[in-house]
């Protein structure tokens, strides 16, 4: 069948809305009609060459849709079910999977590196027969996609698709960083550097974890105001205030947990600098593959930790349904984060994200 996809042929160029021929789902695969797909900084990283991928490729990795067909061997997903797509397909057989760290699955890593659905084949091609690659088994900037069964997580249809989409990346990453990487406990203090789609969910995760102080840092007044509505107790304007001294003055001696939700070495340096002795700095954002960070060594004597996290360390099949329940229960406020726009505005949405003009998360919707 035919699908319309936004294809990146060359780094630095706009995506081209192109019709592709989509294969029937193979063994263990699921065909999904995309309803909503978020626009994340990681997609920009691909477009701008900071995250090299096999080309041509269809970006998009934060999406919700409807199951329209399943391949042989898929007997636990009904046609019509609402699913959130996940960039963490897993094999449940490799060392990482057996250790319970399915987000580090080596098979999932192979799909990401090869841009295929099974290590060898892609699910679609151009009319001249040439393959188009997938982005981590999702490639949701398209109207219909094939994904591995383990990359589709069924969620309650009561969650609107535009909200459900966010569960796949921004919410998993932000809340997961709080719950899994930092393990914030009630009464602890938190700083969040960067209040975009991910950072605002770090703020919400910290509020749900019972943090006593949540210091949000950004350069944008509207983002800081939204951070306050979502649970930040203090805000720091990084345009006028020196971030490190302001945060450590607000929370005397530094915070228990500081998060770089931007993905830049300077922001990670700020996060590390504002941790108290015994504190944890968490690298939440996705860094350019050649980014380097230099940190002062002496503060490590204070038993500070610097930890990385991939998609918040979540197990999508456990955590995404939980996050959906958090939304339906009113604990996680996601409706305020969604700015909907039609799918064919994908390049405009990416341009506005690049320019930093976006409050919260743009979500492209497909009729
Ligand atoms: Zn993302
Ligand atoms: Zn595995």
mmCIF file of C-alpha atoms and ligand atoms in Angstrom:
data_model
loop_
_atom_site.group_PDB
_atom_site.id
_atom_site.type_symbol
_atom_site.label_atom_id
_atom_site.label_comp_id
_atom_site.label_asym_id
_atom_site.label_seq_id
_atom_site.Cartn_x
_atom_site.Cartn_y
_atom_site.Cartn_z
ATOM 1 C CA UNK A 1 0.000 0.000 0.000
ATOM 2 C CA UNK A 2 0.952 3.660 -0.286
ATOM 3 C CA UNK A 3 2.071 5.841 2.603
ATOM 4 C CA UNK A 4 3.044 9.497 2.637
ATOM 5 C CA UNK A 5 6.300 10.097 4.470
ATOM 6 C CA UNK A 6 8.575 13.065 5.151
ATOM 7 C CA UNK A 7 11.905 11.865 3.779
ATOM 8 C CA UNK A 8 15.340 13.306 4.554
ATOM 9 C CA UNK A 9 17.547 12.726 1.511
ATOM 10 C CA UNK A 10 20.478 14.960 2.468
ATOM 11 C CA UNK A 11 21.585 16.500 5.764
ATOM 12 C CA UNK A 12 20.802 20.202 5.918
ATOM 13 C CA UNK A 13 17.893 20.038 3.490
ATOM 14 C CA UNK A 14 14.162 20.136 4.248
ATOM 15 C CA UNK A 15 12.158 16.936 4.425
ATOM 16 C CA UNK A 16 10.350 15.967 1.231
ATOM 17 C CA UNK A 17 6.782 14.734 1.523
ATOM 18 C CA UNK A 18 6.948 11.642 -0.656
ATOM 19 C CA UNK A 19 4.743 8.639 -1.404
ATOM 20 C CA UNK A 20 6.419 5.361 -0.476
ATOM 21 C CA UNK A 21 5.363 1.799 -1.084
ATOM 22 C CA UNK A 22 4.807 0.082 2.273
ATOM 23 C CA UNK A 23 5.281 -3.684 2.532
ATOM 24 C CA UNK A 24 2.748 -5.916 4.250
ATOM 25 C CA UNK A 25 3.772 -6.531 7.858
ATOM 26 C CA UNK A 26 6.289 -9.366 8.155
ATOM 27 C CA UNK A 27 6.618 -11.801 11.048
ATOM 28 C CA UNK A 28 6.527 -9.950 14.345
ATOM 29 C CA UNK A 29 5.643 -6.633 12.732
ATOM 30 C CA UNK A 30 2.698 -4.300 13.129
ATOM 31 C CA UNK A 31 1.250 -1.776 10.678
ATOM 32 C CA UNK A 32 0.153 1.432 12.357
ATOM 33 C CA UNK A 33 -1.820 4.398 11.029
ATOM 34 C CA UNK A 34 -0.193 7.450 12.623
ATOM 35 C CA UNK A 35 -2.632 9.795 14.380
ATOM 36 C CA UNK A 36 -0.178 12.168 16.046
ATOM 37 C CA UNK A 37 3.588 12.600 16.092
ATOM 38 C CA UNK A 38 5.598 14.987 18.233
ATOM 39 C CA UNK A 39 8.491 17.065 16.932
ATOM 40 C CA UNK A 40 11.548 16.525 19.139
ATOM 41 C CA UNK A 41 15.065 17.951 19.187
ATOM 42 C CA UNK A 42 16.400 14.501 18.284
ATOM 43 C CA UNK A 43 14.658 14.787 14.906
ATOM 44 C CA UNK A 44 16.452 18.099 14.386
ATOM 45 C CA UNK A 45 19.732 16.408 15.302
ATOM 46 C CA UNK A 46 19.197 14.044 12.364
ATOM 47 C CA UNK A 47 18.271 16.827 9.937
ATOM 48 C CA UNK A 48 21.236 18.940 10.977
ATOM 49 C CA UNK A 49 23.757 16.086 10.987
ATOM 50 C CA UNK A 50 24.509 15.945 14.710
ATOM 51 C CA UNK A 51 23.022 12.447 14.884
ATOM 52 C CA UNK A 52 24.201 10.654 11.741
ATOM 53 C CA UNK A 53 21.793 8.060 10.339
ATOM 54 C CA UNK A 54 21.764 6.004 7.136
ATOM 55 C CA UNK A 55 20.083 8.124 4.419
ATOM 56 C CA UNK A 56 17.518 8.551 3.062
ATOM 57 C CA UNK A 57 15.568 8.298 6.314
ATOM 58 C CA UNK A 58 12.150 9.204 7.669
ATOM 59 C CA UNK A 59 12.552 10.941 11.057
ATOM 60 C CA UNK A 60 9.893 11.096 13.777
ATOM 61 C CA UNK A 61 9.976 8.951 16.883
ATOM 62 C CA UNK A 62 7.305 10.178 19.297
ATOM 63 C CA UNK A 63 3.936 8.998 18.064
ATOM 64 C CA UNK A 64 0.590 7.419 18.680
ATOM 65 C CA UNK A 65 -1.614 5.644 16.192
ATOM 66 C CA UNK A 66 -3.998 2.843 15.451
ATOM 67 C CA UNK A 67 -3.160 -0.755 14.605
ATOM 68 C CA UNK A 68 -4.423 -1.533 11.091
ATOM 69 C CA UNK A 69 -2.720 -4.887 10.408
ATOM 70 C CA UNK A 70 -0.414 -7.375 12.112
ATOM 71 C CA UNK A 71 2.112 -9.799 10.700
ATOM 72 C CA UNK A 72 2.474 -13.534 11.370
ATOM 73 C CA UNK A 73 3.057 -14.375 15.002
ATOM 74 C CA UNK A 74 1.500 -11.225 16.421
ATOM 75 C CA UNK A 75 -1.481 -12.499 18.402
ATOM 76 C CA UNK A 76 -1.641 -10.078 21.307
ATOM 77 C CA UNK A 77 -2.636 -6.828 19.619
ATOM 78 C CA UNK A 78 -6.119 -6.149 18.244
ATOM 79 C CA UNK A 79 -6.851 -4.280 15.025
ATOM 80 C CA UNK A 80 -7.992 -0.806 16.050
ATOM 81 C CA UNK A 81 -6.005 -0.710 19.302
ATOM 82 C CA UNK A 82 -4.356 2.609 20.153
ATOM 83 C CA UNK A 83 -0.596 2.217 20.425
ATOM 84 C CA UNK A 84 2.254 4.472 21.406
ATOM 85 C CA UNK A 85 5.356 3.808 19.338
ATOM 86 C CA UNK A 86 8.670 3.346 21.067
ATOM 87 C CA UNK A 87 12.258 3.760 19.919
ATOM 88 C CA UNK A 88 13.129 0.888 22.238
ATOM 89 C CA UNK A 89 12.187 -2.349 20.452
ATOM 90 C CA UNK A 90 13.773 -5.237 22.313
ATOM 91 C CA UNK A 91 14.646 -8.894 21.847
ATOM 92 C CA UNK A 92 14.332 -10.091 25.468
ATOM 93 C CA UNK A 93 17.270 -12.443 24.748
ATOM 94 C CA UNK A 94 20.472 -10.321 24.814
ATOM 95 C CA UNK A 95 22.552 -9.676 27.939
ATOM 96 C CA UNK A 96 21.037 -6.220 28.487
ATOM 97 C CA UNK A 97 17.463 -7.502 28.126
ATOM 98 C CA UNK A 98 18.088 -10.422 30.477
ATOM 99 C CA UNK A 99 19.538 -7.969 33.009
ATOM 100 C CA UNK A 100 16.258 -6.042 32.862
ATOM 101 C CA UNK A 101 17.748 -3.121 30.946
ATOM 102 C CA UNK A 102 15.682 -3.493 27.794
ATOM 103 C CA UNK A 103 16.376 0.131 26.813
ATOM 104 C CA UNK A 104 19.974 -0.978 26.128
ATOM 105 C CA UNK A 105 18.939 -4.007 24.010
ATOM 106 C CA UNK A 106 21.673 -4.848 21.489
ATOM 107 C CA UNK A 107 19.098 -5.826 18.834
ATOM 108 C CA UNK A 108 17.379 -2.456 19.296
ATOM 109 C CA UNK A 109 20.810 -0.875 18.871
ATOM 110 C CA UNK A 110 21.310 -2.816 15.640
ATOM 111 C CA UNK A 111 18.001 -1.554 14.248
ATOM 112 C CA UNK A 112 19.012 1.996 15.148
ATOM 113 C CA UNK A 113 22.418 1.632 13.471
ATOM 114 C CA UNK A 114 21.169 -0.036 10.299
ATOM 115 C CA UNK A 115 17.924 1.918 9.873
ATOM 116 C CA UNK A 116 16.051 -1.341 9.263
ATOM 117 C CA UNK A 117 13.195 -3.174 10.966
ATOM 118 C CA UNK A 118 15.075 -6.436 11.547
ATOM 119 C CA UNK A 119 18.765 -5.732 10.947
ATOM 120 C CA UNK A 120 18.408 -6.292 7.180
ATOM 121 C CA UNK A 121 15.191 -5.048 5.590
ATOM 122 C CA UNK A 122 13.325 -1.778 5.574
ATOM 123 C CA UNK A 123 9.537 -1.664 5.429
ATOM 124 C CA UNK A 124 9.182 0.712 2.512
ATOM 125 C CA UNK A 125 10.800 1.939 -0.697
ATOM 126 C CA UNK A 126 10.726 4.720 -3.259
ATOM 127 C CA UNK A 127 9.109 4.144 -6.640
ATOM 128 C CA UNK A 128 12.532 3.437 -8.176
ATOM 129 C CA UNK A 129 12.823 0.499 -5.774
ATOM 130 C CA UNK A 130 15.485 2.030 -3.522
ATOM 131 C CA UNK A 131 15.142 1.632 0.231
ATOM 132 C CA UNK A 132 14.283 4.354 2.684
ATOM 133 C CA UNK A 133 15.589 3.877 6.212
ATOM 134 C CA UNK A 134 13.766 3.940 9.517
ATOM 135 C CA UNK A 135 14.651 6.005 12.568
ATOM 136 C CA UNK A 136 15.055 3.578 15.466
ATOM 137 C CA UNK A 137 12.210 1.419 14.213
ATOM 138 C CA UNK A 138 9.627 4.208 14.405
ATOM 139 C CA UNK A 139 9.866 6.840 11.591
ATOM 140 C CA UNK A 140 6.571 8.416 12.511
ATOM 141 C CA UNK A 141 6.733 11.380 10.126
ATOM 142 C CA UNK A 142 4.503 9.271 7.879
ATOM 143 C CA UNK A 143 0.836 8.419 7.555
ATOM 144 C CA UNK A 144 1.334 4.637 7.912
ATOM 145 C CA UNK A 145 4.352 2.758 9.239
ATOM 146 C CA UNK A 146 5.586 -0.735 10.000
ATOM 147 C CA UNK A 147 7.134 -1.271 13.416
ATOM 148 C CA UNK A 148 8.430 -4.253 15.375
ATOM 149 C CA UNK A 149 5.769 -5.625 17.749
ATOM 150 C CA UNK A 150 7.981 -4.752 20.717
ATOM 151 C CA UNK A 151 8.036 -1.122 19.560
ATOM 152 C CA UNK A 152 4.262 -0.743 19.889
ATOM 153 C CA UNK A 153 2.729 -0.276 23.332
ATOM 154 C CA UNK A 154 -1.043 -0.463 23.722
ATOM 155 C CA UNK A 155 -2.524 2.400 25.734
ATOM 156 C CA UNK A 156 -5.971 3.330 26.956
ATOM 157 C CA UNK A 157 -7.953 4.851 24.063
ATOM 158 C CA UNK A 158 -9.248 7.460 26.530
ATOM 159 C CA UNK A 159 -5.883 9.225 26.165
ATOM 160 C CA UNK A 160 -6.101 11.599 23.162
ATOM 161 C CA UNK A 161 -3.621 10.640 20.442
ATOM 162 C CA UNK A 162 -1.770 13.975 20.586
ATOM 163 C CA UNK A 163 -1.175 13.457 24.308
ATOM 164 C CA UNK A 164 -0.400 9.755 23.950
ATOM 165 C CA UNK A 165 2.311 10.584 21.399
ATOM 166 C CA UNK A 166 4.299 12.461 24.040
ATOM 167 C CA UNK A 167 4.454 9.358 26.213
ATOM 168 C CA UNK A 168 6.846 7.787 23.710
ATOM 169 C CA UNK A 169 9.680 10.272 24.176
ATOM 170 C CA UNK A 170 9.318 13.575 26.062
ATOM 171 C CA UNK A 171 7.354 12.164 28.989
ATOM 172 C CA UNK A 172 9.214 8.850 29.212
ATOM 173 C CA UNK A 173 12.514 10.711 29.109
ATOM 174 C CA UNK A 174 11.619 13.446 31.580
ATOM 175 C CA UNK A 175 9.670 11.503 34.163
ATOM 176 C CA UNK A 176 11.873 8.429 33.715
ATOM 177 C CA UNK A 177 15.004 10.475 34.424
ATOM 178 C CA UNK A 178 13.472 11.467 37.767
ATOM 179 C CA UNK A 179 12.151 8.029 38.692
ATOM 180 C CA UNK A 180 14.863 5.743 37.316
ATOM 181 C CA UNK A 181 18.116 7.646 36.821
ATOM 182 C CA UNK A 182 17.998 10.064 39.765
ATOM 183 C CA UNK A 183 15.487 8.215 41.960
ATOM 184 C CA UNK A 184 14.282 11.457 43.548
ATOM 185 C CA UNK A 185 12.800 10.916 47.015
ATOM 186 C CA UNK A 186 10.170 12.998 48.824
ATOM 187 C CA UNK A 187 11.596 16.191 50.287
ATOM 188 C CA UNK A 188 14.660 16.310 48.067
ATOM 189 C CA UNK A 189 15.626 19.325 45.964
ATOM 190 C CA UNK A 190 15.870 19.487 42.187
ATOM 191 C CA UNK A 191 17.129 21.833 39.473
ATOM 192 C CA UNK A 192 16.110 21.489 35.826
ATOM 193 C CA UNK A 193 18.225 23.199 33.161
ATOM 194 C CA UNK A 194 16.058 23.751 30.079
ATOM 195 C CA UNK A 195 12.254 23.784 30.054
ATOM 196 C CA UNK A 196 11.363 22.377 26.646
ATOM 197 C CA UNK A 197 9.240 19.293 26.101
ATOM 198 C CA UNK A 198 11.588 17.083 28.105
ATOM 199 C CA UNK A 199 12.523 19.560 30.854
ATOM 200 C CA UNK A 200 8.897 20.345 31.664
ATOM 201 C CA UNK A 201 8.330 16.629 32.193
ATOM 202 C CA UNK A 202 11.351 16.487 34.504
ATOM 203 C CA UNK A 203 9.603 19.251 36.458
ATOM 204 C CA UNK A 204 6.374 17.209 36.556
ATOM 205 C CA UNK A 205 8.229 14.045 37.494
ATOM 206 C CA UNK A 206 9.933 15.869 40.363
ATOM 207 C CA UNK A 207 6.588 17.204 41.585
ATOM 208 C CA UNK A 208 5.061 13.709 41.476
ATOM 209 C CA UNK A 209 8.111 12.363 43.345
ATOM 210 C CA UNK A 210 7.461 14.848 46.163
ATOM 211 C CA UNK A 211 10.466 17.115 45.668
ATOM 212 C CA UNK A 212 10.399 20.051 48.106
ATOM 213 C CA UNK A 213 12.097 22.526 45.796
ATOM 214 C CA UNK A 214 12.098 22.445 42.005
ATOM 215 C CA UNK A 215 14.220 25.158 40.408
ATOM 216 C CA UNK A 216 13.494 25.588 36.699
ATOM 217 C CA UNK A 217 16.080 27.315 34.499
ATOM 218 C CA UNK A 218 15.450 28.677 31.011
ATOM 219 C CA UNK A 219 15.902 31.747 28.804
ATOM 220 C CA UNK A 220 12.203 32.075 27.940
ATOM 221 C CA UNK A 221 9.615 33.734 30.197
ATOM 222 C CA UNK A 222 6.706 31.704 28.819
ATOM 223 C CA UNK A 223 8.510 28.409 29.388
ATOM 224 C CA UNK A 224 9.369 29.451 32.941
ATOM 225 C CA UNK A 225 5.735 30.413 33.582
ATOM 226 C CA UNK A 226 4.594 27.019 32.271
ATOM 227 C CA UNK A 227 7.211 25.314 34.443
ATOM 228 C CA UNK A 228 5.662 27.046 37.466
ATOM 229 C CA UNK A 229 2.194 25.843 36.517
ATOM 230 C CA UNK A 230 3.540 22.303 36.265
ATOM 231 C CA UNK A 231 5.247 22.337 39.649
ATOM 232 C CA UNK A 232 8.421 24.445 39.684
ATOM 233 C CA UNK A 233 8.775 26.280 43.009
ATOM 234 C CA UNK A 234 11.460 28.679 41.751
ATOM 235 C CA UNK A 235 12.539 29.932 38.345
ATOM 236 C CA UNK A 236 15.852 31.281 37.101
ATOM 237 C CA UNK A 237 16.113 33.415 33.966
ATOM 238 C CA UNK A 238 19.344 32.222 32.355
ATOM 239 C CA UNK A 239 19.530 35.403 30.236
ATOM 240 C CA UNK A 240 20.135 37.727 33.161
ATOM 241 C CA UNK A 241 21.118 35.545 36.068
ATOM 242 C CA UNK A 242 24.321 33.593 36.529
ATOM 243 C CA UNK A 243 22.822 30.104 36.661
ATOM 244 C CA UNK A 244 25.297 28.473 39.013
ATOM 245 C CA UNK A 245 25.403 31.143 41.714
ATOM 246 C CA UNK A 246 21.668 31.843 41.515
ATOM 247 C CA UNK A 247 20.660 28.193 41.942
ATOM 248 C CA UNK A 248 23.109 27.565 44.762
ATOM 249 C CA UNK A 249 21.879 30.741 46.489
ATOM 250 C CA UNK A 250 18.222 29.698 46.138
ATOM 251 C CA UNK A 251 18.877 26.213 47.515
ATOM 252 C CA UNK A 252 21.661 26.750 49.977
ATOM 253 C CA UNK A 253 24.657 24.617 49.086
ATOM 254 C CA UNK A 254 23.135 23.150 45.951
ATOM 255 C CA UNK A 255 20.439 20.656 45.005
ATOM 256 C CA UNK A 256 20.176 16.911 45.477
ATOM 257 C CA UNK A 257 19.484 16.312 41.782
ATOM 258 C CA UNK A 258 20.220 18.505 38.759
ATOM 259 C CA UNK A 259 19.117 17.655 35.230
ATOM 260 C CA UNK A 260 20.501 18.839 31.907
ATOM 261 C CA UNK A 261 17.358 18.676 29.777
ATOM 262 C CA UNK A 262 18.955 20.550 26.875
ATOM 263 C CA UNK A 263 21.697 18.189 25.771
ATOM 264 C CA UNK A 264 24.578 20.642 25.603
ATOM 265 C CA UNK A 265 27.914 20.285 27.407
ATOM 266 C CA UNK A 266 27.563 23.764 28.994
ATOM 267 C CA UNK A 267 24.183 22.823 30.444
ATOM 268 C CA UNK A 268 25.595 19.574 31.812
ATOM 269 C CA UNK A 269 28.417 21.620 33.366
ATOM 270 C CA UNK A 270 25.821 23.866 35.014
ATOM 271 C CA UNK A 271 23.898 20.849 36.291
ATOM 272 C CA UNK A 272 27.027 19.320 37.801
ATOM 273 C CA UNK A 273 28.052 22.652 39.344
ATOM 274 C CA UNK A 274 24.760 23.158 41.201
ATOM 275 C CA UNK A 275 24.659 19.751 42.907
ATOM 276 C CA UNK A 276 25.220 19.565 46.644
ATOM 277 C CA UNK A 277 27.679 17.067 48.130
ATOM 278 C CA UNK A 278 26.183 13.620 47.579
ATOM 279 C CA UNK A 279 24.072 14.988 44.738
ATOM 280 C CA UNK A 280 23.467 13.620 41.275
ATOM 281 C CA UNK A 281 23.741 15.367 37.929
ATOM 282 C CA UNK A 282 21.712 13.623 35.224
ATOM 283 C CA UNK A 283 22.478 13.960 31.513
ATOM 284 C CA UNK A 284 18.977 13.783 30.063
ATOM 285 C CA UNK A 285 19.302 15.406 26.656
ATOM 286 C CA UNK A 286 20.719 13.830 23.545
ATOM 287 C CA UNK A 287 24.201 15.199 22.869
ATOM 288 C CA UNK A 288 25.824 15.629 19.475
ATOM 289 C CA UNK A 289 27.849 12.485 18.774
ATOM 290 C CA UNK A 290 31.093 14.502 18.908
ATOM 291 C CA UNK A 291 30.220 16.615 21.974
ATOM 292 C CA UNK A 292 32.807 16.705 24.760
ATOM 293 C CA UNK A 293 32.314 17.800 28.351
ATOM 294 C CA UNK A 294 34.987 19.068 30.749
ATOM 295 C CA UNK A 295 34.183 19.078 34.463
ATOM 296 C CA UNK A 296 36.130 20.094 37.549
ATOM 297 C CA UNK A 297 37.347 16.914 39.243
ATOM 298 C CA UNK A 298 37.569 18.090 42.843
ATOM 299 C CA UNK A 299 33.764 18.166 43.506
ATOM 300 C CA UNK A 300 33.710 14.404 42.918
ATOM 301 C CA UNK A 301 35.373 14.076 46.332
ATOM 302 C CA UNK A 302 31.993 15.213 47.676
ATOM 303 C CA UNK A 303 30.552 11.956 46.317
ATOM 304 C CA UNK A 304 28.671 13.710 43.560
ATOM 305 C CA UNK A 305 27.577 11.493 40.732
ATOM 306 C CA UNK A 306 27.166 12.164 37.029
ATOM 307 C CA UNK A 307 24.828 9.688 35.345
ATOM 308 C CA UNK A 308 23.577 9.181 31.827
ATOM 309 C CA UNK A 309 20.153 7.948 30.877
ATOM 310 C CA UNK A 310 18.610 6.692 27.661
ATOM 311 C CA UNK A 311 14.931 7.534 27.335
ATOM 312 C CA UNK A 312 14.705 7.874 31.104
ATOM 313 C CA UNK A 313 15.692 4.246 31.633
ATOM 314 C CA UNK A 314 12.090 3.218 31.024
ATOM 315 C CA UNK A 315 10.683 -0.140 30.076
ATOM 316 C CA UNK A 316 8.101 1.167 27.611
ATOM 317 C CA UNK A 317 5.723 -1.751 28.101
ATOM 318 C CA UNK A 318 5.621 -1.114 31.845
ATOM 319 C CA UNK A 319 6.109 2.625 32.092
ATOM 320 C CA UNK A 320 4.064 3.997 29.175
ATOM 321 C CA UNK A 321 0.763 2.492 30.412
ATOM 322 C CA UNK A 322 1.618 3.826 33.888
ATOM 323 C CA UNK A 323 2.273 7.293 32.507
ATOM 324 C CA UNK A 324 -1.024 7.114 30.614
ATOM 325 C CA UNK A 325 -2.728 6.306 33.919
ATOM 326 C CA UNK A 326 -0.903 9.223 35.566
ATOM 327 C CA UNK A 327 -2.344 11.484 32.864
ATOM 328 C CA UNK A 328 -5.883 10.118 33.168
ATOM 329 C CA UNK A 329 -5.638 10.425 36.959
ATOM 330 C CA UNK A 330 -4.699 14.103 36.691
ATOM 331 C CA UNK A 331 -1.242 13.704 38.213
ATOM 332 C CA UNK A 332 0.592 14.270 34.954
ATOM 333 C CA UNK A 333 -0.628 17.382 33.165
ATOM 334 C CA UNK A 334 0.070 16.842 29.512
ATOM 335 C CA UNK A 335 -2.706 18.726 27.729
ATOM 336 C CA UNK A 336 -0.912 22.045 28.404
ATOM 337 C CA UNK A 337 2.185 20.739 26.642
ATOM 338 C CA UNK A 338 0.605 20.012 23.283
ATOM 339 C CA UNK A 339 0.527 22.465 20.397
ATOM 340 C CA UNK A 340 -1.234 20.693 17.520
ATOM 341 C CA UNK A 341 -0.577 21.409 13.861
ATOM 342 C CA UNK A 342 -1.260 19.499 10.630
ATOM 343 C CA UNK A 343 1.203 16.876 9.427
ATOM 344 C CA UNK A 344 2.032 18.703 6.194
ATOM 345 C CA UNK A 345 3.553 21.549 8.245
ATOM 346 C CA UNK A 346 6.385 19.273 9.363
ATOM 347 C CA UNK A 347 9.168 21.455 7.942
ATOM 348 C CA UNK A 348 7.705 24.625 9.481
ATOM 349 C CA UNK A 349 7.448 22.855 12.820
ATOM 350 C CA UNK A 350 11.106 21.791 12.640
ATOM 351 C CA UNK A 351 12.179 25.329 11.678
ATOM 352 C CA UNK A 352 10.334 26.798 14.643
ATOM 353 C CA UNK A 353 11.841 24.240 17.004
ATOM 354 C CA UNK A 354 15.297 25.077 15.648
ATOM 355 C CA UNK A 355 14.644 28.784 16.228
ATOM 356 C CA UNK A 356 13.563 28.090 19.815
ATOM 357 C CA UNK A 357 10.166 29.671 19.208
ATOM 358 C CA UNK A 358 8.126 26.740 20.495
ATOM 359 C CA UNK A 359 6.428 26.582 23.865
ATOM 360 C CA UNK A 360 6.225 22.955 25.003
ATOM 361 C CA UNK A 361 5.711 20.401 22.222
ATOM 362 C CA UNK A 362 4.481 20.661 18.664
ATOM 363 C CA UNK A 363 2.459 17.616 17.715
ATOM 364 C CA UNK A 364 1.668 16.949 14.068
ATOM 365 C CA UNK A 365 -1.740 15.384 13.579
ATOM 366 C CA UNK A 366 -2.821 13.184 10.703
ATOM 367 C CA UNK A 367 -6.524 13.101 9.757
HETATM 368 ZN ZN1 LIG B 1 12.625 12.575 21.309
HETATM 369 ZN ZN1 LIG B 2 17.730 -7.431 23.799
#
